[in-house]
Amino acid sequence: MPLAGKGMLLTSMNIDPAHEAEFNRWYDREHLEERVAMPGFLEARRYVALDGNPKYLSLYSTETIEVLGSPFYLTALANQTAWSKVNIARFKDMIRSVSRITISRGTGRGAALGIIRLRPAAGSEENLRNALREQFDPSKLDRIISMHLLENDPALSKPITDDPKAPNPGAGDWFVLIDATDVGAVAPAAARIKDNAAFKPLVVSHGIYRLMWDLGRSDLPRS
């Protein structure tokens, strides 16, 4: 399976340009390394939008989805660093998705990423999963190297907020990820899903992102 592990945390947000330099410095110098060093985390990737909203996207792979509801992780969320608190308070339009990786086909990860957000109708999940599986054959698509389906866990995907009643209509959404070696290959591959009559009514949003950098557990400094 091209994606490490079976769980994934997807976060995406906008940031005011006045704070963007510090936001990127925090992500690059503290946040990604801090997360990948946690028990059960395997790797993380950062992206910036070429055509999409929010502007910034991060993917964190974990051994299992249960890692993202573990006491260790929840304690870390409740005890963020001072630098984290400053930057998190500045997030706009945040998306937070804790997902199971239910389909992952192909080999490796690409420099460009297509993402399609879907909202399944209640009771249609199995049929939708099977229909998407038929579309996930990167070997037939030039410059597409892998394709993946993330299915949100509604309970674990609650927004990070002090208000337990905060609405989150997208808590049960799914995300299709399309890894490509070239950005020009993403749109045609994504169109096979987002413009397909069977899926189009379920599409919430879509975008194309460029990889900024990635970090694996083996890249961390050894003590």
CSV table of C-alpha atoms in Angstrom, one decimal:
chain,number,residue,atom,x,y,z
A,1,MET,CA,0.0,0.0,0.0
A,2,PRO,CA,1.6,3.3,-1.1
A,3,LEU,CA,0.4,5.2,2.0
A,4,ALA,CA,2.1,4.4,5.3
A,5,GLY,CA,-0.2,3.1,7.9
A,6,LYS,CA,-4.0,2.8,8.0
A,7,GLY,CA,-5.0,6.1,9.6
A,8,MET,CA,-4.6,9.7,8.5
A,9,LEU,CA,-5.1,13.2,9.9
A,10,LEU,CA,-5.9,15.8,7.2
A,11,THR,CA,-5.8,19.4,8.1
A,12,SER,CA,-6.2,22.4,5.9
A,13,MET,CA,-6.5,26.1,6.6
A,14,ASN,CA,-6.0,29.7,5.4
A,15,ILE,CA,-3.9,32.2,7.2
A,16,ASP,CA,-3.8,36.0,7.0
A,17,PRO,CA,-0.8,37.2,4.9
A,18,ALA,CA,0.4,39.3,7.8
A,19,HIS,CA,1.1,36.1,9.8
A,20,GLU,CA,2.0,33.8,6.9
A,21,ALA,CA,5.8,33.9,7.3
A,22,GLU,CA,5.5,32.9,11.0
A,23,PHE,CA,2.9,30.3,10.3
A,24,ASN,CA,5.2,28.6,7.7
A,25,ARG,CA,8.2,28.9,10.0
A,26,TRP,CA,6.2,27.2,12.9
A,27,TYR,CA,5.1,24.4,10.6
A,28,ASP,CA,8.6,23.8,9.2
A,29,ARG,CA,10.6,24.2,12.4
A,30,GLU,CA,8.3,22.8,15.1
A,31,HIS,CA,4.9,21.4,14.2
A,32,LEU,CA,5.6,18.7,11.7
A,33,GLU,CA,8.6,17.3,13.6
A,34,GLU,CA,6.6,17.4,16.8
A,35,ARG,CA,3.8,15.4,15.3
A,36,VAL,CA,5.9,12.8,13.5
A,37,ALA,CA,7.8,12.1,16.7
A,38,MET,CA,4.5,11.1,18.5
A,39,PRO,CA,3.8,7.4,19.1
A,40,GLY,CA,2.0,5.8,16.2
A,41,PHE,CA,2.8,8.7,13.7
A,42,LEU,CA,4.7,7.6,10.6
A,43,GLU,CA,5.1,10.5,8.3
A,44,ALA,CA,3.7,14.0,7.4
A,45,ARG,CA,3.5,16.0,4.2
A,46,ARG,CA,2.8,19.7,3.6
A,47,TYR,CA,1.1,21.2,0.5
A,48,VAL,CA,0.2,24.6,-0.9
A,49,ALA,CA,-2.7,25.1,-3.2
A,50,LEU,CA,-2.2,25.7,-6.9
A,51,ASP,CA,-6.0,25.7,-7.4
A,52,GLY,CA,-8.0,25.2,-4.3
A,53,ASN,CA,-9.2,26.5,-0.9
A,54,PRO,CA,-8.0,26.5,1.8
A,55,LYS,CA,-4.5,27.4,0.8
A,56,TYR,CA,-2.5,25.1,3.0
A,57,LEU,CA,-2.9,21.3,3.4
A,58,SER,CA,-1.2,18.8,5.6
A,59,LEU,CA,-1.4,15.0,5.7
A,60,TYR,CA,-0.2,12.9,8.7
A,61,SER,CA,-0.1,9.2,8.3
A,62,THR,CA,-0.5,7.0,11.4
A,63,GLU,CA,-0.2,3.2,12.1
A,64,THR,CA,-4.0,3.0,12.8
A,65,ILE,CA,-6.8,5.5,13.2
A,66,GLU,CA,-7.0,4.7,16.9
A,67,VAL,CA,-3.7,6.6,17.3
A,68,LEU,CA,-5.6,9.8,16.6
A,69,GLY,CA,-7.9,9.1,19.5
A,70,SER,CA,-5.3,7.8,21.9
A,71,PRO,CA,-4.7,9.3,25.4
A,72,PHE,CA,-1.2,10.4,24.4
A,73,TYR,CA,-2.5,12.3,21.3
A,74,LEU,CA,-5.5,13.9,23.1
A,75,THR,CA,-3.2,15.0,25.9
A,76,ALA,CA,-0.9,16.6,23.3
A,77,LEU,CA,-3.8,18.4,21.8
A,78,ALA,CA,-4.8,19.8,25.2
A,79,ASN,CA,-1.2,20.9,25.9
A,80,GLN,CA,0.0,22.7,22.8
A,81,THR,CA,3.2,24.6,22.9
A,82,ALA,CA,3.0,28.4,23.2
A,83,TRP,CA,4.1,28.8,19.6
A,84,SER,CA,1.4,26.4,18.5
A,85,LYS,CA,-1.3,28.2,20.4
A,86,VAL,CA,-0.4,31.5,18.8
A,87,ASN,CA,-0.6,30.0,15.3
A,88,ILE,CA,-3.6,27.8,15.8
A,89,ALA,CA,-5.6,30.8,17.0
A,90,ARG,CA,-4.9,32.4,13.6
A,91,PHE,CA,-6.3,29.5,11.5
A,92,LYS,CA,-9.1,30.4,9.1
A,93,ASP,CA,-11.5,28.1,7.3
A,94,MET,CA,-10.0,25.1,9.0
A,95,ILE,CA,-10.8,21.5,7.9
A,96,ARG,CA,-9.9,18.7,10.3
A,97,SER,CA,-10.4,15.2,9.1
A,98,VAL,CA,-9.5,12.0,11.0
A,99,SER,CA,-9.8,9.1,8.6
A,100,ARG,CA,-9.4,5.5,7.8
A,101,ILE,CA,-7.5,4.7,4.6
A,102,THR,CA,-9.9,2.3,3.0
A,103,ILE,CA,-8.5,2.1,-0.5
A,104,SER,CA,-4.9,2.8,-1.5
A,105,ARG,CA,-3.7,1.7,-5.0
A,106,GLY,CA,-0.5,2.4,-6.9
A,107,THR,CA,3.1,3.0,-5.8
A,108,GLY,CA,4.6,5.9,-4.0
A,109,ARG,CA,3.6,9.6,-3.5
A,110,GLY,CA,3.9,12.4,-6.1
A,111,ALA,CA,4.9,16.0,-6.3
A,112,ALA,CA,1.3,17.1,-7.1
A,113,LEU,CA,-1.9,16.1,-5.3
A,114,GLY,CA,-5.5,16.2,-6.4
A,115,ILE,CA,-8.1,16.2,-3.6
A,116,ILE,CA,-11.9,15.7,-3.9
A,117,ARG,CA,-14.2,16.0,-0.9
A,118,LEU,CA,-17.3,13.9,-1.1
A,119,ARG,CA,-20.3,13.8,1.2
A,120,PRO,CA,-21.9,10.3,1.1
A,121,ALA,CA,-25.6,9.9,1.5
A,122,ALA,CA,-26.6,7.9,4.5
A,123,GLY,CA,-26.8,4.2,3.7
A,124,SER,CA,-24.9,4.5,0.4
A,125,GLU,CA,-21.4,4.1,1.8
A,126,GLU,CA,-20.7,0.5,0.5
A,127,ASN,CA,-22.0,1.2,-3.0
A,128,LEU,CA,-20.0,4.4,-3.2
A,129,ARG,CA,-16.9,2.7,-2.0
A,130,ASN,CA,-17.2,0.0,-4.6
A,131,ALA,CA,-17.9,2.6,-7.3
A,132,LEU,CA,-14.8,4.6,-6.4
A,133,ARG,CA,-12.7,1.5,-6.3
A,134,GLU,CA,-13.5,0.9,-9.9
A,135,GLN,CA,-12.0,4.3,-10.7
A,136,PHE,CA,-8.8,3.8,-8.7
A,137,ASP,CA,-6.5,2.3,-11.3
A,138,PRO,CA,-3.4,4.6,-11.6
A,139,SER,CA,-1.7,2.1,-13.9
A,140,LYS,CA,-4.1,3.3,-16.7
A,141,LEU,CA,-3.5,7.0,-16.1
A,142,ASP,CA,-0.3,8.6,-17.3
A,143,ARG,CA,1.7,10.4,-14.6
A,144,ILE,CA,-0.8,9.3,-11.9
A,145,ILE,CA,1.1,7.0,-9.5
A,146,SER,CA,-1.3,6.4,-6.7
A,147,MET,CA,-4.9,7.0,-5.6
A,148,HIS,CA,-6.5,6.8,-2.1
A,149,LEU,CA,-9.8,7.0,-0.3
A,150,LEU,CA,-10.0,8.5,3.2
A,151,GLU,CA,-13.2,7.9,5.2
A,152,ASN,CA,-13.8,10.3,8.1
A,153,ASP,CA,-14.6,9.1,11.6
A,154,PRO,CA,-17.3,11.6,12.6
A,155,ALA,CA,-16.4,11.4,16.3
A,156,LEU,CA,-12.7,11.8,15.9
A,157,SER,CA,-13.1,14.6,13.3
A,158,LYS,CA,-14.6,17.1,15.7
A,159,PRO,CA,-13.1,20.5,15.4
A,160,ILE,CA,-10.5,21.6,18.0
A,161,THR,CA,-12.7,24.0,20.0
A,162,ASP,CA,-13.7,24.7,23.5
A,163,ASP,CA,-17.4,24.5,22.4
A,164,PRO,CA,-18.5,20.9,22.3
A,165,LYS,CA,-21.6,21.9,20.4
A,166,ALA,CA,-19.7,23.6,17.6
A,167,PRO,CA,-21.3,22.4,14.3
A,168,ASN,CA,-19.3,20.2,11.9
A,169,PRO,CA,-21.5,19.1,9.0
A,170,GLY,CA,-18.5,17.6,7.2
A,171,ALA,CA,-17.5,15.2,10.0
A,172,GLY,CA,-18.6,12.2,7.9
A,173,ASP,CA,-17.1,13.3,4.6
A,174,TRP,CA,-14.7,11.3,2.5
A,175,PHE,CA,-11.6,12.5,0.6
A,176,VAL,CA,-10.2,11.1,-2.6
A,177,LEU,CA,-6.4,11.8,-3.0
A,178,ILE,CA,-4.7,11.6,-6.4
A,179,ASP,CA,-0.9,11.5,-6.3
A,180,ALA,CA,0.7,12.7,-9.6
A,181,THR,CA,4.2,13.2,-10.9
A,182,ASP,CA,3.1,16.4,-12.7
A,183,VAL,CA,0.5,18.9,-11.9
A,184,GLY,CA,-0.9,18.8,-15.4
A,185,ALA,CA,-2.0,15.2,-14.9
A,186,VAL,CA,-4.2,15.9,-11.9
A,187,ALA,CA,-7.2,17.7,-13.5
A,188,PRO,CA,-8.0,15.0,-16.1
A,189,ALA,CA,-7.7,12.3,-13.4
A,190,ALA,CA,-9.9,14.2,-11.0
A,191,ALA,CA,-12.5,14.9,-13.7
A,192,ARG,CA,-13.2,11.1,-14.0
A,193,ILE,CA,-14.7,11.4,-10.5
A,194,LYS,CA,-15.8,15.0,-9.8
A,195,ASP,CA,-17.5,15.3,-13.3
A,196,ASN,CA,-18.9,11.8,-13.3
A,197,ALA,CA,-22.7,11.8,-13.0
A,198,ALA,CA,-22.6,9.1,-10.4
A,199,PHE,CA,-20.4,11.2,-8.0
A,200,LYS,CA,-21.0,14.8,-9.0
A,201,PRO,CA,-24.0,15.4,-6.6
A,202,LEU,CA,-21.8,14.3,-3.7
A,203,VAL,CA,-18.8,16.6,-4.5
A,204,VAL,CA,-18.3,19.3,-1.8
A,205,SER,CA,-15.0,20.7,-3.1
A,206,HIS,CA,-11.9,19.9,-5.0
A,207,GLY,CA,-8.4,21.3,-5.5
A,208,ILE,CA,-4.9,20.8,-6.8
A,209,TYR,CA,-1.9,21.1,-4.5
A,210,ARG,CA,1.9,21.2,-4.8
A,211,LEU,CA,4.1,19.3,-2.3
A,212,MET,CA,6.2,21.6,-0.1
A,213,TRP,CA,8.0,18.9,1.8
A,214,ASP,CA,7.6,15.6,3.7
A,215,LEU,CA,9.0,14.2,6.9
A,216,GLY,CA,9.2,10.5,7.9
A,217,ARG,CA,9.9,9.0,11.3
A,218,SER,CA,13.3,7.8,9.9
A,219,ASP,CA,14.2,11.5,9.1
A,220,LEU,CA,14.0,12.6,12.8
A,221,PRO,CA,17.2,13.3,14.6
A,222,ARG,CA,18.5,10.4,16.6
A,223,SER,CA,19.1,11.0,20.3
